[in-house]
Amino acid sequence: MKIDHLSYSEAIERLDAILEDIDQSKVPIDLLAERVTEAAALLKRCKSVLTETEAKVRDVLEDLEKDFGEGSEAAH
């Protein structure tokens, strides 16, 4: 599966597994650079998902503020 198609939960789960393997010295030195590269890509994916989610939540909150904010007739 491509990293850019992983959900946030899937990316975090894989990242945790990689970090645990590295921490417990389970990654052979021949594969270490590959795992670190994968971990970096997973971090980028997580950041991307968080940024997208933040933007969507901000948009929803702005729409709610327009509809129900202090200046709205619904608030009176």
XYZ file of C-alpha atoms in Angstrom:
76
model
C 0.000 0.000 0.000
C 1.246 3.442 -0.855
C 1.972 5.703 2.094
C 0.007 8.605 0.615
C -3.141 6.460 0.725
C -2.788 5.446 4.384
C -5.166 6.781 6.981
C -3.690 8.648 9.918
C -4.245 5.622 12.164
C -2.581 3.252 9.715
C 0.408 5.573 9.305
C 0.841 5.989 13.077
C 0.553 2.228 13.614
C 3.270 1.527 11.028
C 5.456 4.335 12.395
C 5.130 2.914 15.918
C 6.130 -0.533 14.646
C 9.198 0.843 12.868
C 10.280 2.868 15.889
C 9.812 -0.092 18.213
C 11.876 -2.339 15.938
C 14.644 0.256 15.744
C 14.546 0.844 19.507
C 14.829 -2.891 20.183
C 17.626 -3.288 17.616
C 15.466 -5.596 15.487
C 16.312 -3.785 12.250
C 19.414 -5.088 10.506
C 21.889 -2.353 9.675
C 21.363 -3.111 5.975
C 17.707 -2.075 6.300
C 18.094 0.794 8.759
C 18.278 3.574 6.156
C 15.250 2.132 4.373
C 13.215 2.064 7.611
C 14.264 5.597 8.549
C 13.232 6.799 5.082
C 9.874 5.048 5.455
C 9.414 6.574 8.911
C 10.082 10.051 7.502
C 7.486 9.487 4.771
C 4.981 8.305 7.367
C 5.588 11.436 9.449
C 4.963 13.586 6.375
C 1.722 11.688 5.722
C 0.573 12.217 9.307
C 1.354 15.925 9.106
C -0.553 16.178 5.834
C -3.627 14.472 7.291
C -3.511 16.699 10.378
C -3.179 19.839 8.251
C -6.110 18.809 6.028
C -8.236 17.966 9.054
C -7.408 21.263 10.743
C -8.453 23.179 7.621
C -11.752 21.278 7.370
C -12.550 21.825 11.054
C -11.682 25.526 10.748
C -14.035 25.837 7.752
C -16.868 24.137 9.630
C -16.353 26.344 12.677
C -16.308 29.472 10.515
C -19.575 28.385 8.869
C -21.124 27.762 12.279
C -19.947 31.157 13.492
C -21.619 32.781 10.480
C -24.865 30.914 11.166
C -24.940 31.079 14.954
C -22.438 33.754 15.933
C -23.133 36.743 18.129
C -24.227 38.864 15.174
C -26.719 36.272 13.961
C -30.468 36.638 14.404
C -30.510 33.021 15.684
C -28.488 34.111 18.694
C -31.230 36.511 19.869
